[in-house]
Tab-separated table of C-alpha atoms in Angstrom:
chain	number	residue	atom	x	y	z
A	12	UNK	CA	1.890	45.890	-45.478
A	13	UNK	CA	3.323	44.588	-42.017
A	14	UNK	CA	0.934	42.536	-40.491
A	15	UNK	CA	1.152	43.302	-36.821
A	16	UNK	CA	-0.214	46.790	-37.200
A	17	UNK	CA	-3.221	45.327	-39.045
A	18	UNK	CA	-3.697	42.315	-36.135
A	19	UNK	CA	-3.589	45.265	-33.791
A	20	UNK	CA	-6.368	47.581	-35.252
A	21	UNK	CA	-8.578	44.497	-35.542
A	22	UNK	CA	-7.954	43.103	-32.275
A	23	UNK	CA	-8.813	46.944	-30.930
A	24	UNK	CA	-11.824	47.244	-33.175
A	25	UNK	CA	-13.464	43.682	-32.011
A	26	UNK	CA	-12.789	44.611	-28.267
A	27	UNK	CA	-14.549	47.851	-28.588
A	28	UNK	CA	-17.682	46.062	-30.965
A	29	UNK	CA	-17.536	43.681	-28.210
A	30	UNK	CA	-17.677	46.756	-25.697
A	31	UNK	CA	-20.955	47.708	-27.736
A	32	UNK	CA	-22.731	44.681	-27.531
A	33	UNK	CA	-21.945	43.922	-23.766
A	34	UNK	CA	-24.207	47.483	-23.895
A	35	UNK	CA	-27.490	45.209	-25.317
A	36	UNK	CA	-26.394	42.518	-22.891
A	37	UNK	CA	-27.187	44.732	-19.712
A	38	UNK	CA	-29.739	46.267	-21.824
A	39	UNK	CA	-31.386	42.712	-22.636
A	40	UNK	CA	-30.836	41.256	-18.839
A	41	UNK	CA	-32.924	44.731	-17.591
A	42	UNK	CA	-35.954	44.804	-19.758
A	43	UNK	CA	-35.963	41.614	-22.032
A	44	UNK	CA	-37.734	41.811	-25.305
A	45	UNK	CA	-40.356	39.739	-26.063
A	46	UNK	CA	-40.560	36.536	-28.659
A	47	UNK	CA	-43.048	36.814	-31.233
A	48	UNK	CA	-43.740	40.929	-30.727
A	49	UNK	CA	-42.434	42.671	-33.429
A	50	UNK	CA	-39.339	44.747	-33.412
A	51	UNK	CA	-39.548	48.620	-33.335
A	52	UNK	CA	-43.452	48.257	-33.441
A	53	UNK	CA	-44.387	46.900	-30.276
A	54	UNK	CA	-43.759	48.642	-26.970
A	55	UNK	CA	-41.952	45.441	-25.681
A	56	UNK	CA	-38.494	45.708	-25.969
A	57	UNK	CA	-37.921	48.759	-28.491
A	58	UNK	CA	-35.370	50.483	-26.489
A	59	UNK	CA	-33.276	47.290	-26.976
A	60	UNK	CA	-34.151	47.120	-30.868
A	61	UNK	CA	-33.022	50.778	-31.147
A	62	UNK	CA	-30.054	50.660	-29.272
A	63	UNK	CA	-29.008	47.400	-31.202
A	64	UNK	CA	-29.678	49.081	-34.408
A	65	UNK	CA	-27.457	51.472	-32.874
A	66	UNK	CA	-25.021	49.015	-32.230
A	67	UNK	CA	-24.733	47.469	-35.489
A	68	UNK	CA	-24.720	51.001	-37.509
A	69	UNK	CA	-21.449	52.139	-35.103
A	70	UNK	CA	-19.881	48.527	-35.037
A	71	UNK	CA	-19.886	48.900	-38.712
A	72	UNK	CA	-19.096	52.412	-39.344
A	73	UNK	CA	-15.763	51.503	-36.678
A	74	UNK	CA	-14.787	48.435	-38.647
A	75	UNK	CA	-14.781	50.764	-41.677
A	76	UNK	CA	-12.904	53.364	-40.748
A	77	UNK	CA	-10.223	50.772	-40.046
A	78	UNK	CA	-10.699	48.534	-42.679
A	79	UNK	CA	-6.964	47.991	-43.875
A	80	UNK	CA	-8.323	46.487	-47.182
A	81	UNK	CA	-8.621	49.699	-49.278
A	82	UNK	CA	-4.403	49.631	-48.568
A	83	UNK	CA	-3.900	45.753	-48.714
A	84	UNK	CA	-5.613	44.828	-51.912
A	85	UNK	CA	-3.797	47.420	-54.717
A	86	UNK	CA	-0.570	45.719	-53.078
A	87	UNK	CA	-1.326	42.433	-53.734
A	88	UNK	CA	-3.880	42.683	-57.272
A	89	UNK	CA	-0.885	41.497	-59.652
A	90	UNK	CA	-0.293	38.315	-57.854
A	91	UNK	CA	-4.183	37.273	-56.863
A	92	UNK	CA	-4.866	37.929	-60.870
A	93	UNK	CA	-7.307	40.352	-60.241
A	94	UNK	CA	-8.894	41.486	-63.408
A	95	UNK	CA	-11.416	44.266	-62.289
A	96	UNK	CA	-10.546	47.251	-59.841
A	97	UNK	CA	-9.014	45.656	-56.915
A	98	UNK	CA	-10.487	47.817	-54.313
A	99	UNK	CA	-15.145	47.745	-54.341
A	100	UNK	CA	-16.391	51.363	-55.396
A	101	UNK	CA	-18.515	51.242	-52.532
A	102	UNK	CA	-17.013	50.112	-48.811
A	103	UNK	CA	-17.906	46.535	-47.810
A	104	UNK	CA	-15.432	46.523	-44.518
A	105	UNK	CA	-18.661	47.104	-42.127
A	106	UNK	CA	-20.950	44.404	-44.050
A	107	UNK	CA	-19.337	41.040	-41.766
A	108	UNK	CA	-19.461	43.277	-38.591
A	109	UNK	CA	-22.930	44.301	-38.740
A	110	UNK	CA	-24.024	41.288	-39.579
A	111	UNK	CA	-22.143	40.219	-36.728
A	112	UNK	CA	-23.379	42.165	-34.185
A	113	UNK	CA	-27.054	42.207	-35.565
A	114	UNK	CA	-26.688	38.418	-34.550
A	115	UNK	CA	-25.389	39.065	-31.371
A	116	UNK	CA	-28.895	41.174	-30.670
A	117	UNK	CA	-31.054	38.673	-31.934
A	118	UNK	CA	-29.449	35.889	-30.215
A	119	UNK	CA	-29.703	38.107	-27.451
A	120	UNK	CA	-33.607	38.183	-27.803
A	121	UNK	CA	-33.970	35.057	-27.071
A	122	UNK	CA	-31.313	33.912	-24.637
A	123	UNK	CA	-30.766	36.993	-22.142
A	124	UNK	CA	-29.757	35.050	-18.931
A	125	UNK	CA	-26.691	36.393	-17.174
A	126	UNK	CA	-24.533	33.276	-18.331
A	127	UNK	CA	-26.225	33.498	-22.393
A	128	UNK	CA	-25.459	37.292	-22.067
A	129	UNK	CA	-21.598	36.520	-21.021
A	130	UNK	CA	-21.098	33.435	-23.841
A	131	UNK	CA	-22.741	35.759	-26.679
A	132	UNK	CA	-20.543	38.598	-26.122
A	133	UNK	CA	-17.328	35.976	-26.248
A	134	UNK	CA	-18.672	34.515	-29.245
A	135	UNK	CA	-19.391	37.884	-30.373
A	136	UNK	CA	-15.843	38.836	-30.030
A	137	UNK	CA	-14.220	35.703	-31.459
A	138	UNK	CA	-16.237	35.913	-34.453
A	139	UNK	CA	-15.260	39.779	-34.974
A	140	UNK	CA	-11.770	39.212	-34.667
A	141	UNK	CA	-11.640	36.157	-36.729
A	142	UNK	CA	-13.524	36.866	-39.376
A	143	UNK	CA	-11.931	40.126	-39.263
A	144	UNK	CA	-8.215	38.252	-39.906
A	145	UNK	CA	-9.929	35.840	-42.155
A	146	UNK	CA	-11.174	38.694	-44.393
A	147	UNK	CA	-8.115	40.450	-44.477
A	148	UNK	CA	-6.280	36.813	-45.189
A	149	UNK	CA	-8.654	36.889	-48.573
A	150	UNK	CA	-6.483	39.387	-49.887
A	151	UNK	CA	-3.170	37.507	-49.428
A	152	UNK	CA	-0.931	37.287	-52.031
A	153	UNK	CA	-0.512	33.748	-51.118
A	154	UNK	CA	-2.774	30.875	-52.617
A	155	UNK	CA	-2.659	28.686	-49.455
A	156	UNK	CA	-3.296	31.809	-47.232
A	157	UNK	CA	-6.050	33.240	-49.142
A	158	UNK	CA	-7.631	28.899	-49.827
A	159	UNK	CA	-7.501	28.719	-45.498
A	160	UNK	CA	-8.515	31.799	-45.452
A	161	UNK	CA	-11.395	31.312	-47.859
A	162	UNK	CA	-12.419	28.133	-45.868
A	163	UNK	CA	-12.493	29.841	-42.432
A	164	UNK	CA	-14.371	33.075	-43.968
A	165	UNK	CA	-16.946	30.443	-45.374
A	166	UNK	CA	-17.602	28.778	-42.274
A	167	UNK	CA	-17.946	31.609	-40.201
A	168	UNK	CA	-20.663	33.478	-42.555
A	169	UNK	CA	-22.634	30.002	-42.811
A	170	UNK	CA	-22.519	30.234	-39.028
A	171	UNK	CA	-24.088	33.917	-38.690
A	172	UNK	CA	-26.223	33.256	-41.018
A	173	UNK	CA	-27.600	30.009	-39.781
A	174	UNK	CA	-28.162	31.988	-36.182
A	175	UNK	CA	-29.877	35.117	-37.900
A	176	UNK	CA	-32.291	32.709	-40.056
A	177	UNK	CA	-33.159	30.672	-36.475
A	178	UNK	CA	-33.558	33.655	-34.651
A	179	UNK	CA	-35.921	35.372	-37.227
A	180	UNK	CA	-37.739	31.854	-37.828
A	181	UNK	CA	-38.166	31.265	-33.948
A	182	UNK	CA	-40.256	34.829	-34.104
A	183	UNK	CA	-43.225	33.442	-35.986
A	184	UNK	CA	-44.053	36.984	-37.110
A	185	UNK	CA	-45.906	37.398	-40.072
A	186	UNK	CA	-44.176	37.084	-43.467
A	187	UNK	CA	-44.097	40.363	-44.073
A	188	UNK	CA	-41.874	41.113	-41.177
A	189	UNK	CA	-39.874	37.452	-41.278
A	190	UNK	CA	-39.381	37.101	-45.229
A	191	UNK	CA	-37.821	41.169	-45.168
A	192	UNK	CA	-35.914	40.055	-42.192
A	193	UNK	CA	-34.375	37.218	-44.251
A	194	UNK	CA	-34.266	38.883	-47.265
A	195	UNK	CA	-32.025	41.543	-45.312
A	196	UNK	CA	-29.827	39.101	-43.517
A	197	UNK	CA	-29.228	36.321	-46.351
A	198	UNK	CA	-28.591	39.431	-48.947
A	199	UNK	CA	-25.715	40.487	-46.499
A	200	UNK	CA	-24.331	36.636	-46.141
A	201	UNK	CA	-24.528	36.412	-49.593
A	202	UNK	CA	-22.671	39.560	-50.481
A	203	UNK	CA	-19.923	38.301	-47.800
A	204	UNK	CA	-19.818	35.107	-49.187
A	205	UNK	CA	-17.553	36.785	-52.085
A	206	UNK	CA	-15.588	39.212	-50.268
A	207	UNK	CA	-12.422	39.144	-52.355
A	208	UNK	CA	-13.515	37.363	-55.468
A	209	UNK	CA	-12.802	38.462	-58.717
A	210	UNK	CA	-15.789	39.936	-59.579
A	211	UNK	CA	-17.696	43.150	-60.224
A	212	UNK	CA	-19.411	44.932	-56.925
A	213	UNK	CA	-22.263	45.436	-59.087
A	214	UNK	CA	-23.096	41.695	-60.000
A	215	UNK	CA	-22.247	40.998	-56.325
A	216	UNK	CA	-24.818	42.578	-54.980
A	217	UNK	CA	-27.526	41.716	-57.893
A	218	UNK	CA	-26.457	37.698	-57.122
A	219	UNK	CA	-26.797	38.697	-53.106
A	220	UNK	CA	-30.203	40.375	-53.487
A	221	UNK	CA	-31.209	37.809	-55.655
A	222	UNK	CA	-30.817	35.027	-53.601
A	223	UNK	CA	-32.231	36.978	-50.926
A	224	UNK	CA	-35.774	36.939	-52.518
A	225	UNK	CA	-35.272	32.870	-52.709
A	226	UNK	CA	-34.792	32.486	-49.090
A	227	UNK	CA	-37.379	34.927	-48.387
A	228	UNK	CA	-39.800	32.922	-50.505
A	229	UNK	CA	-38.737	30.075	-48.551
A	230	UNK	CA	-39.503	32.050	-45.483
A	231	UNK	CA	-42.846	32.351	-46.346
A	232	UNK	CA	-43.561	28.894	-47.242
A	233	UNK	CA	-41.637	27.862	-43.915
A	234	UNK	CA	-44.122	29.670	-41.992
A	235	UNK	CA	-46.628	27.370	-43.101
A	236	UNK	CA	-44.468	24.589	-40.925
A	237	UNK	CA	-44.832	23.732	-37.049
A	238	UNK	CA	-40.913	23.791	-36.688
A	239	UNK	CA	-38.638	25.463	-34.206
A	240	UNK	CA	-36.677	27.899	-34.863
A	241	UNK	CA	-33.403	25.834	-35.010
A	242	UNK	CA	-34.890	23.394	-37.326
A	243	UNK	CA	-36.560	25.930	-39.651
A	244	UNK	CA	-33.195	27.901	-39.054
A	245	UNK	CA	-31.749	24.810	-40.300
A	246	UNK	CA	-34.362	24.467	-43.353
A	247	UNK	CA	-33.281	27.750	-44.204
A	248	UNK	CA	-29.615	26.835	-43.978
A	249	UNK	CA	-29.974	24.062	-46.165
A	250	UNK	CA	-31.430	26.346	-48.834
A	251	UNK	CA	-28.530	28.948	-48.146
A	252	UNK	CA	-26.189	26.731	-48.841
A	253	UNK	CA	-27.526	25.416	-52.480
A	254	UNK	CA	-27.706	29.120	-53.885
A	255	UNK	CA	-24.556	29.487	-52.101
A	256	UNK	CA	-22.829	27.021	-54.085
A	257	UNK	CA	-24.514	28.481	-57.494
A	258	UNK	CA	-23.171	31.736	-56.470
A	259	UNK	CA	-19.619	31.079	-55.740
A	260	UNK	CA	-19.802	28.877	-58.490
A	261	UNK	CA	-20.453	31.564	-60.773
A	262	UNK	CA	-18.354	34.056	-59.386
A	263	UNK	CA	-15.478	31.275	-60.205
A	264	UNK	CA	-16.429	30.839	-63.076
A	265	UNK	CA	-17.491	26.955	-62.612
A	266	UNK	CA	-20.581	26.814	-62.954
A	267	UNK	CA	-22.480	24.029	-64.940
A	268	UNK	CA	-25.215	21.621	-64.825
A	269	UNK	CA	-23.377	18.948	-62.578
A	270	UNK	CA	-22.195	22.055	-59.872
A	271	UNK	CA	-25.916	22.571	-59.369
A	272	UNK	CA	-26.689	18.876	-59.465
A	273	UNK	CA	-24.146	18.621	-56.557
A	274	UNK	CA	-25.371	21.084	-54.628
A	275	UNK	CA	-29.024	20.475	-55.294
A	276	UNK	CA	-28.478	16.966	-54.012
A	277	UNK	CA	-26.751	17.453	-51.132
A	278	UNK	CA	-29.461	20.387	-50.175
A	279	UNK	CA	-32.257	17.500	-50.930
A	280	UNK	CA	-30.590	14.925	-48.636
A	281	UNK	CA	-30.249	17.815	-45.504
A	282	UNK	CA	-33.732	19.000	-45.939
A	283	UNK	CA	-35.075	15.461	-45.638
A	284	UNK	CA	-33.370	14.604	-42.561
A	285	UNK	CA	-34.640	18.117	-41.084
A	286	UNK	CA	-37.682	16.668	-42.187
A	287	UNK	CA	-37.533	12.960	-40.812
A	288	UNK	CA	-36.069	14.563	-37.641
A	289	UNK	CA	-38.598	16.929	-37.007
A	290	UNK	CA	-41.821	14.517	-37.498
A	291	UNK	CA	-40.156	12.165	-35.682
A	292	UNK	CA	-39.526	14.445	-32.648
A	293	UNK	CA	-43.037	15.459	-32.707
A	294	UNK	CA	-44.403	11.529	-32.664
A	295	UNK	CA	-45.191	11.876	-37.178
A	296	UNK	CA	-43.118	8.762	-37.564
């Protein structure tokens, strides 16, 4: 496929997701939602949690319809060495859009000055079109296209999902709201996580919803801790990233004993200095 007609649709589909979201930014400026009520329930602010559910559920649905993917990755199956059906049964072009804009809102809860409103919706957009490009990039029939690609796609999701995690965590709700939040939002980074792989949709989805329940576990223990919500975002992170590594491990087919000692390490050593950090900030050490 030529790619300037795919560069186009994607540039056109994050301007108008970033047309959607500027909505919730005069939305959030004119009658702010409040931190720690919770969404859809209490009065405060549940014309902005509708119209952002809104938001996300058209954002997606648009991304979709123009999803070049269904086109792009029967052309290039042979040469990736794709082994299952190269295209998902079910859609999964709207799953890195929502999940973009649905961080966009909740950002938006929390910082909805005129200047945080302007800088989310520019983030918003960069991070629609370039994970857009980066997506499409997975299904390269290039290996150093689709490895950059990979590494971009990676970073990007551990972004969102570091932001969603902080923004549910900074909340303090209950953990029967916060742990279904971040079951919701980590199953969705975890599912993007292996966009492109060479691996049944089905077992996708079990591994996403599966670690889902782990970080919302976590959740509920982190609720337990006086942190804010960028260091318990960060906790949260740090967990992410270990079942992370597990899954893409065992989507590649590389998993084993010193994988998860590798990433169980490394998760150790960030979740003590979260730790030391945070006691020390509030005079513990």
């Amino acid at each position: 496929m030529v790619m300037r007609p795919i560069i186009a649709r994607s540039l056109a589909a994050s301007l108008l997701g970033t047309g959607l979201l500027s909505v919730l930014v005069v939305i959030a400026r004119a009658a702010p939602p409040a931190i720690g009520a919770v969404p859809f329930l209490a009065p405060e602010g549940r014309w902005f949690w509708l119209t952002a559910t809104a938001v996300c559920l058209v954002g997606g649905l648009l991304f979709q319809l123009l999803d070049p993917v269904p086109q792009l990755a029967p052309a290039t199956a042979r040469r990736r060495g794709i082994r299952y059906d190269p295209v998902t049964e079910w859609p999964t072009g709207w799953v890195l859009p929502f999940l973009t804009l649905a961080v966009g809102a909740l950002l938006l809860c929390a910082y909805h000055t005129e200047l945080a409103g302007m800088a989310i919706a520019l983030l918003g957009f960069v991070a629609l079109f370039l994970g857009q490009l980066a997506r499409i990039a997975l299904y390269s029939g290039e290996p150093r296209v689709r490895a950059l690609a990979r590494v971009a796609h990676t970073v990007l999701v551990y972004g969102l999902a570091f932001a969603a995690f902080a923004m549910v965590y900074v909340h303090k709700l209950r953990s029967l709201y916060s742990a279904t939040a971040l079951f919701l939002f980590a199953s969705i980074a975890f599912l993007q996580l292996t966009e492109g792989e060479d691996i049944q949709l089905d077992r996708r989805i079990l591994y996403a919803m599966t670690g889902g329940l782990v970080l919302a576990e976590a959740t509920w223990v982190l609720n337990y801790w006086p942190a804010t919500g960028w260091i318990g975002g960060a906790a949260l992170l740090a967990v992410f990233h270990f079942l992370a590594g597990l899954l893409l491990a065992r989507s590649e087919r590389t998993l084993s004993w010193r994988t998860a000692l590798e990433y169980g390490s490394t998760t150790a050593l960030a979740l003590a200095v979260i730790v030391w950090g945070m006691l020390r900030t509030r005079g513990g050490l």
